[in-house]
Structure formats: structure tokens, C-alpha cells
Tab-separated table of C-alpha atoms in Angstrom:
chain	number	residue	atom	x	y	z
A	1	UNK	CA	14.060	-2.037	28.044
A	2	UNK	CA	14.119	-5.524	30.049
A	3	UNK	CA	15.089	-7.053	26.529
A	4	UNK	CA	17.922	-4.811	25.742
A	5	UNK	CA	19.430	-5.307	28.994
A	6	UNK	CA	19.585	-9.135	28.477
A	7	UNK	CA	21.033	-8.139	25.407
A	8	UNK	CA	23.943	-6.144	26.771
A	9	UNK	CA	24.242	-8.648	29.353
A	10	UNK	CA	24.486	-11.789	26.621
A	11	UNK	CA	27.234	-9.562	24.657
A	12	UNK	CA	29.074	-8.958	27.569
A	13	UNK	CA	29.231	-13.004	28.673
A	14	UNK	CA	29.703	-14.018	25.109
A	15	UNK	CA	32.508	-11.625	24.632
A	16	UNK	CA	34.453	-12.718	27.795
A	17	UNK	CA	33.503	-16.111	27.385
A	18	UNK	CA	35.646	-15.635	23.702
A	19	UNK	CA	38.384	-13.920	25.568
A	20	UNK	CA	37.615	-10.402	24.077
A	21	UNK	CA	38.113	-7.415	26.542
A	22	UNK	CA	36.620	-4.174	26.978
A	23	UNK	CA	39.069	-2.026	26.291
A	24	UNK	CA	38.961	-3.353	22.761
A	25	UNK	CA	35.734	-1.237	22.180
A	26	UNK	CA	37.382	1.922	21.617
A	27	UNK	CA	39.795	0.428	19.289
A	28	UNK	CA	37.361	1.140	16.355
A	29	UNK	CA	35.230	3.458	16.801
A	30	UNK	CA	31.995	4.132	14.910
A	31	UNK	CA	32.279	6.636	12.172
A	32	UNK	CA	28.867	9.636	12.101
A	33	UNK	CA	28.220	9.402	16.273
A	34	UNK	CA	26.544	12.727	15.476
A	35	UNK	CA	23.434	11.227	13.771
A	36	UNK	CA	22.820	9.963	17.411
A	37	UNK	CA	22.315	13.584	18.315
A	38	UNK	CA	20.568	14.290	15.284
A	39	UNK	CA	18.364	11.570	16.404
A	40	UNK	CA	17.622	13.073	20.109
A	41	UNK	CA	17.153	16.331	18.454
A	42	UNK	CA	14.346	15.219	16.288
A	43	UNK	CA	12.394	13.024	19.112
A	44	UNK	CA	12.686	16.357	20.889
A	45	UNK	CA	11.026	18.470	18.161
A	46	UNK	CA	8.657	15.878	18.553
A	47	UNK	CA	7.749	16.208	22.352
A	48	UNK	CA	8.248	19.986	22.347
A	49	UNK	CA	5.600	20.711	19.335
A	50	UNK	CA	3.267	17.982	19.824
A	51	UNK	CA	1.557	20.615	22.523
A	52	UNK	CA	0.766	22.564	19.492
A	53	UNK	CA	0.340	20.108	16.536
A	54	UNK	CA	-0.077	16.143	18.697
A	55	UNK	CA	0.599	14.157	15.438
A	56	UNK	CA	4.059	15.536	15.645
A	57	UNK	CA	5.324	13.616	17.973
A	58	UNK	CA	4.922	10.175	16.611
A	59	UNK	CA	6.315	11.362	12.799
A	60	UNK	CA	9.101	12.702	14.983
A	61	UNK	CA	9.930	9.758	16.900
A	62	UNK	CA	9.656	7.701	14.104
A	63	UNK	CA	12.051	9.807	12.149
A	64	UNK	CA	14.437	9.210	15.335
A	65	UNK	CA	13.939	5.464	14.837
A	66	UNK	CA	15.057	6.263	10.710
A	67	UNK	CA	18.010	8.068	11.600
A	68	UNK	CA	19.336	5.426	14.422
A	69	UNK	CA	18.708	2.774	11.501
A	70	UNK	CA	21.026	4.758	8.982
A	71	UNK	CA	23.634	5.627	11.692
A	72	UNK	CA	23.893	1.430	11.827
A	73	UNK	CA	24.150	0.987	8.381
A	74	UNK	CA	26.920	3.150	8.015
A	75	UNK	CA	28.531	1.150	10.646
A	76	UNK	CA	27.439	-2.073	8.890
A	77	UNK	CA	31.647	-3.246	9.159
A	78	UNK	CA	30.497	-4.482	13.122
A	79	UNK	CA	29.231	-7.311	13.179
A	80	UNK	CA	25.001	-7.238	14.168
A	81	UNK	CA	24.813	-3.931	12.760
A	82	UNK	CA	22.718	-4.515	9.978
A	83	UNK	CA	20.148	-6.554	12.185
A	84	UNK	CA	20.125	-3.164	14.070
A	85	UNK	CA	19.557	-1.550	11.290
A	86	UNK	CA	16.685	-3.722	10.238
A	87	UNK	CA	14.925	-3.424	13.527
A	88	UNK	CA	15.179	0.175	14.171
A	89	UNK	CA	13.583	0.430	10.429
A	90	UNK	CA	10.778	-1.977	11.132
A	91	UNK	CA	9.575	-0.030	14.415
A	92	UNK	CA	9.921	3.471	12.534
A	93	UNK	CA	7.846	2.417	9.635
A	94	UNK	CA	5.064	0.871	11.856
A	95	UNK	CA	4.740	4.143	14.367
A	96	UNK	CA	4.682	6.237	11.082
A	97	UNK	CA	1.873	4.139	9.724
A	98	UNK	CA	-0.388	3.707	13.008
A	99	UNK	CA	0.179	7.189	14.414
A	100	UNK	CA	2.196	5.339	17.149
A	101	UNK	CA	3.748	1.845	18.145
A	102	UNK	CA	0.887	-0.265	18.314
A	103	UNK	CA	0.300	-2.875	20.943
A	104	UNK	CA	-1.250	-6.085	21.468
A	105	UNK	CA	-3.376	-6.700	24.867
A	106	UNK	CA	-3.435	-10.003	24.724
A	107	UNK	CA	0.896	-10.196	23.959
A	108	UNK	CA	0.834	-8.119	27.212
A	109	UNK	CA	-1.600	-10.411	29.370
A	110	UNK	CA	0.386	-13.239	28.161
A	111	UNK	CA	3.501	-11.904	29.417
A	112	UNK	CA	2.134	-11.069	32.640
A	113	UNK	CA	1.452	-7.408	32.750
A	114	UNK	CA	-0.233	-5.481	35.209
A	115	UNK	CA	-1.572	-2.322	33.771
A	116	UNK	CA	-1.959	-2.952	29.894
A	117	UNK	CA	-1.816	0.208	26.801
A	118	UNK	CA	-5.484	-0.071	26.998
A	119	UNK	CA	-5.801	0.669	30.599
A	120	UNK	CA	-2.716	3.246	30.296
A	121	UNK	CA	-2.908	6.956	30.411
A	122	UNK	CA	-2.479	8.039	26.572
A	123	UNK	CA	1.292	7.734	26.431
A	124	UNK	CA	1.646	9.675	22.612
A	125	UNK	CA	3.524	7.112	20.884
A	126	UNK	CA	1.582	3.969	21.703
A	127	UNK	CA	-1.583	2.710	20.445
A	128	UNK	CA	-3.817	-0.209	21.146
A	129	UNK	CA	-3.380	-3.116	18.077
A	130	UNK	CA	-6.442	-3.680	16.531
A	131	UNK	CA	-8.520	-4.870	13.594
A	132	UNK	CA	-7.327	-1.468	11.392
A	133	UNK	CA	-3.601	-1.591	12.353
A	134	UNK	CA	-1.542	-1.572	9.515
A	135	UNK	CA	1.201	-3.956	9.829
A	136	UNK	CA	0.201	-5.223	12.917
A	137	UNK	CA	2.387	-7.890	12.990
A	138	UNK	CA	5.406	-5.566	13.216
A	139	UNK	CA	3.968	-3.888	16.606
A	140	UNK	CA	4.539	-5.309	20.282
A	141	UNK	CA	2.893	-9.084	19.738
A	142	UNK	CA	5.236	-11.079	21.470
A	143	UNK	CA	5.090	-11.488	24.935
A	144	UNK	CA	8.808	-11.654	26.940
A	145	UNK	CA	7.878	-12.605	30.694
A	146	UNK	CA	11.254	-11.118	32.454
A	147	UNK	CA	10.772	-11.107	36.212
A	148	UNK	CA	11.610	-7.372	36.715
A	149	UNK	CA	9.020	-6.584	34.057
A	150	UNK	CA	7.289	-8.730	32.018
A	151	UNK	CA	6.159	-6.614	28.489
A	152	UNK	CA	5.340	-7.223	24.870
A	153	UNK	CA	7.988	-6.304	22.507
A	154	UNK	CA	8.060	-5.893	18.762
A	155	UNK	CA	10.359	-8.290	15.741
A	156	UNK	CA	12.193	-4.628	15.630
A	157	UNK	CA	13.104	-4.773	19.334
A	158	UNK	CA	14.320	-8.095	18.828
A	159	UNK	CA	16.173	-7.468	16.176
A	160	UNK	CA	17.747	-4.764	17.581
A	161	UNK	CA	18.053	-6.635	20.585
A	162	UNK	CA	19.958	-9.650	18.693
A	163	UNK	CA	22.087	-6.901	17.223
A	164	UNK	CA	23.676	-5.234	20.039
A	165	UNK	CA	24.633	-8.303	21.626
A	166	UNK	CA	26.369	-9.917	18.325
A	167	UNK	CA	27.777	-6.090	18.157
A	168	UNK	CA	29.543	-6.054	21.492
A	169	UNK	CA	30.315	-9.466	21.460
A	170	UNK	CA	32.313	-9.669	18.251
A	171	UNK	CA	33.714	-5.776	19.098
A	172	UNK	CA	35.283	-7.127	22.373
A	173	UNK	CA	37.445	-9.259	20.387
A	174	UNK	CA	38.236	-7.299	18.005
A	175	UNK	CA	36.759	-9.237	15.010
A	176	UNK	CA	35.375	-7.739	11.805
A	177	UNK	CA	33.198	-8.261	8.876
A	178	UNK	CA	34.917	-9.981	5.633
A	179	UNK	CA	33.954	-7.403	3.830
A	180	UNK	CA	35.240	-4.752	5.969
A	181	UNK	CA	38.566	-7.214	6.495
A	182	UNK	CA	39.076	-7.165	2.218
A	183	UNK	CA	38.774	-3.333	2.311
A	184	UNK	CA	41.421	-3.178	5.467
A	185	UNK	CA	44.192	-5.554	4.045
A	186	UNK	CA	43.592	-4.671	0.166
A	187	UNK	CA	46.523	-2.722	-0.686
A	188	UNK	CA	45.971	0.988	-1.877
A	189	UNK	CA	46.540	1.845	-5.696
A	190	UNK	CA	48.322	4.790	-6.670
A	191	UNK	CA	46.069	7.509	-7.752
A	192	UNK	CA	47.099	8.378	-10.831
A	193	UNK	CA	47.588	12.027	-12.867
A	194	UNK	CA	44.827	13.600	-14.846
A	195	UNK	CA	46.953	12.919	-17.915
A	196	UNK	CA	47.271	9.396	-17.249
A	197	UNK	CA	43.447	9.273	-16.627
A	198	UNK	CA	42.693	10.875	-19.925
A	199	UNK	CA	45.209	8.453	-21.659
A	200	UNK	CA	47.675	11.438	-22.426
A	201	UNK	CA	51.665	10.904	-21.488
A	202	UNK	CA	52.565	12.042	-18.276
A	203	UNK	CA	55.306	14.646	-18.804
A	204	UNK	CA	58.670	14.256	-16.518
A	205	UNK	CA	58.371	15.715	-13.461
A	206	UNK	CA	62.073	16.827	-11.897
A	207	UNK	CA	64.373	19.532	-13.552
A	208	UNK	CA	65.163	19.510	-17.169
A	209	UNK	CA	68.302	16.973	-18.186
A	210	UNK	CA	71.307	18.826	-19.127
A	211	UNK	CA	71.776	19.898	-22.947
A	212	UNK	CA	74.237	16.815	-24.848
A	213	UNK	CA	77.948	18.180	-25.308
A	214	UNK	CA	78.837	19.360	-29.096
A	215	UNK	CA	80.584	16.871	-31.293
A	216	UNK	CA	83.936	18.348	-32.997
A	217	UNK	CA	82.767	18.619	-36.108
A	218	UNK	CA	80.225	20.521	-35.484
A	219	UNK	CA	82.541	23.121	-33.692
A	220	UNK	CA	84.751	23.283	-36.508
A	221	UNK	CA	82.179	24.182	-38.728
A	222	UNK	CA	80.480	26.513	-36.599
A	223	UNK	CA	84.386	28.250	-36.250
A	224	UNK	CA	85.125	28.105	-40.300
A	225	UNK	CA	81.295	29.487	-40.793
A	226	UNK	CA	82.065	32.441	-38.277
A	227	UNK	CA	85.338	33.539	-39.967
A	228	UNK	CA	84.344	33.580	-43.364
A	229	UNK	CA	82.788	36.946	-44.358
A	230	UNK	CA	79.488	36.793	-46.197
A	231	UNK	CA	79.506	37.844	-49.899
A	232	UNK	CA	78.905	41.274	-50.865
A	233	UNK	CA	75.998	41.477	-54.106
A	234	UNK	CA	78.232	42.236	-57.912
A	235	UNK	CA	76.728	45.366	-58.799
A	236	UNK	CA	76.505	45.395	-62.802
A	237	UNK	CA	76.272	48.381	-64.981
């Protein structure tokens, strides 16, 4: 938590500091918000049936984790998003291995920690690091001694951390990625017609043009043709 709030707090400078404002936040806003409640929906499931079935609660949470790292992909055009992405990955997969986020003691002595996970109450989604932990170096191994309180944080968290603050930074002033920049100022193509997909001609659209006048001739002939009476059949004995 201490790490994120440097990390808002960084943004914030480093946006001002660039002239960005906040107002400029809401100028684009991030497309699928929902999966954030999808998110808090599943880390609920989690605490909710984790009375009845305890394992639940860490595959929940790190589905939560999952689900917060796709909702930053999709919104990979900010800039930081994908290191978001990244992190919130890294800490899902290592819960879902371990049965929880595993800690380090020693990362947490280091840091300056008064009651470590090993002296904690079990807390469900945290586990003591240890010989057997799979991918241990992806759990909280590095030590972050911030005065209000000192803890052991993960690569994910900073990551994540790193993210957010290149995310609001760049969002303040309004800046995007290139490639989200080519897509913005490429021009659109006209769709085209079925027909013209298939490689058929496209037939005229508008009303039919108007017939082509009759030449003279052709009106004289028409006249002598509808005067003269048609020949009756000679009738021979």
C-alpha cells in the first residue's frame, strides 16, 4: 500500500511538473471499467466461500489479480499500462501456485518490520517463503523501508507500482502511445459493398436514367408499319 501511494504521489509531481492537469484525466477514459467489478466480485466469492471450501479464497483472489491484468491490457493505449499488466499477472500466477502470496522473513526484517507473516495470525492469502515455494522469487523479497510502514513487496507490486505513476503522469498531459496515435490520426477507409468485396460490379444506386428520345426514322417506320394492313393467306383451289 505504502508503495502505491508513492506511486500516485510520483505521477501526480511528474505530471504537474510537465504541465499536465487533472482535469485531463477524464478526457479519455478507459474502455471495460466493468471488469473492475468483475474483479471485486470474484475476490468476494473468494472470502464468502472460503468458510466452506478455504482454498477458495486464494484461486479467487488470484483470479481478481487475472482480471485487473486483462482490464490493463485492453487499456494498453496509456502509457504504463502494460507494466500494470505485467505485474498484476506476476502476483496472480504466484498466489495460484503457492496457495497464497508468499513472503520472505528476512525481506521483512530487512525493511524494518515489526510483526512478520510468520508471527501473523493466518491472514488466507499469505504464506511464509520457503525452501518449496514455487517461484519464490516473484513473492514479497524486497524490502521497501517507508517510514509510515516499512514492508516487503513483490517485482509485481513494483511493476504495478511503476505503472500507475507513468499512467497518470503521461494521462495528465494528455499524451498517448504511437501506436494508439497511428490508429487516432489514420484516416478511415470506406467500407465497401458486398459486391465490391466479392469482386462483382456494384450496380447504380439512385433512380433509373430516363429512356433516350426516338430518332425520326424510326417513327416513320413505326407510322408506315402501323398503316399498312397485314396480308391475308391466297387460298388455292
Amino acid at each position: 500500500m505504502a508503495l502505491l501511494l508513492l506511486a500516485l504521489v510520483a505521477g501526480l509531481a511528474a505530471g504537474y511538473a510537465r504541465g499536465g492537469r487533472l482535469r485531463r484525466l477524464g478526457e479519455r477514459p478507459p474502455v471495460r471499467s466493468r471488469l473492475i467489478l468483475t474483479a471485486l466480485g470474484a475476490y468476494a466469492v473468494g472470502v464468502a466461500g472460503s468458510w466452506v471450501w478455504e482454498p477458495l479464497l486464494p484461486a479467487m483472489t488470484a483470479l481478481c489479480w487475472f482480471t485487473l491484468g486483462f482490464y490493463a491490457w485492453l487499456n494498453r493505449a496509456y502509457h504504463g499500462a502494460r507494466l500494470i499488466a505485467l505485474g498484476l499477472a506476476a502476483n496472480g500466477l504466484v498466489i495460484l501456485l503457492n496457495g497464497g502470496m508468499p513472503v520472505s522473513v528476512s525481506a521483512e526484517q530487512r525493511a524494518g518490520v515489526e510483526v512478520t507473516a510468520a508471527e501473523r495470525p493466518d491472514e488466507g492469502v499469505v504464506t511464509v517463503a520457503g525452501d518449496d515455494t514455487r517461484l519464490r522469487w516473484l513473492g514479497k523479497t524486497i524490502p521497501v523501508a517507508f517510514p509510515p510502514r516499512p514492508e516487503a513487496v513483490s517485482p509485481g507490486d513494483i511493476a504495478v507500482a511503476a505503472g500507475v505513476a507513468a499512467a497518470l503522469a503521461t494521462a495528465m498531459t494528455g499524451r498517448r502511445t504511437a501506436a494508439a496515435r497511428e490508429r487516432a490520426e489514420a484516416p478511415r477507409r470506406p467500407q465497401r459493398r458486398p459486391a465490391e468485396r466479392a469482386g462483382q460490379r456494384p450496380r447504380p444506386s439512385g433512380p433509373p436514367p430516363p429512356p433516350e428520345p426516338a430518332t425520326g426514322r424510326a417513327t416513320m417506320d413505326d407510322d408506315a408499319t402501323a398503316g399498312t394492313a397485314p396480308e391475308s393467306p391466297r387460298v388455292t383451289a
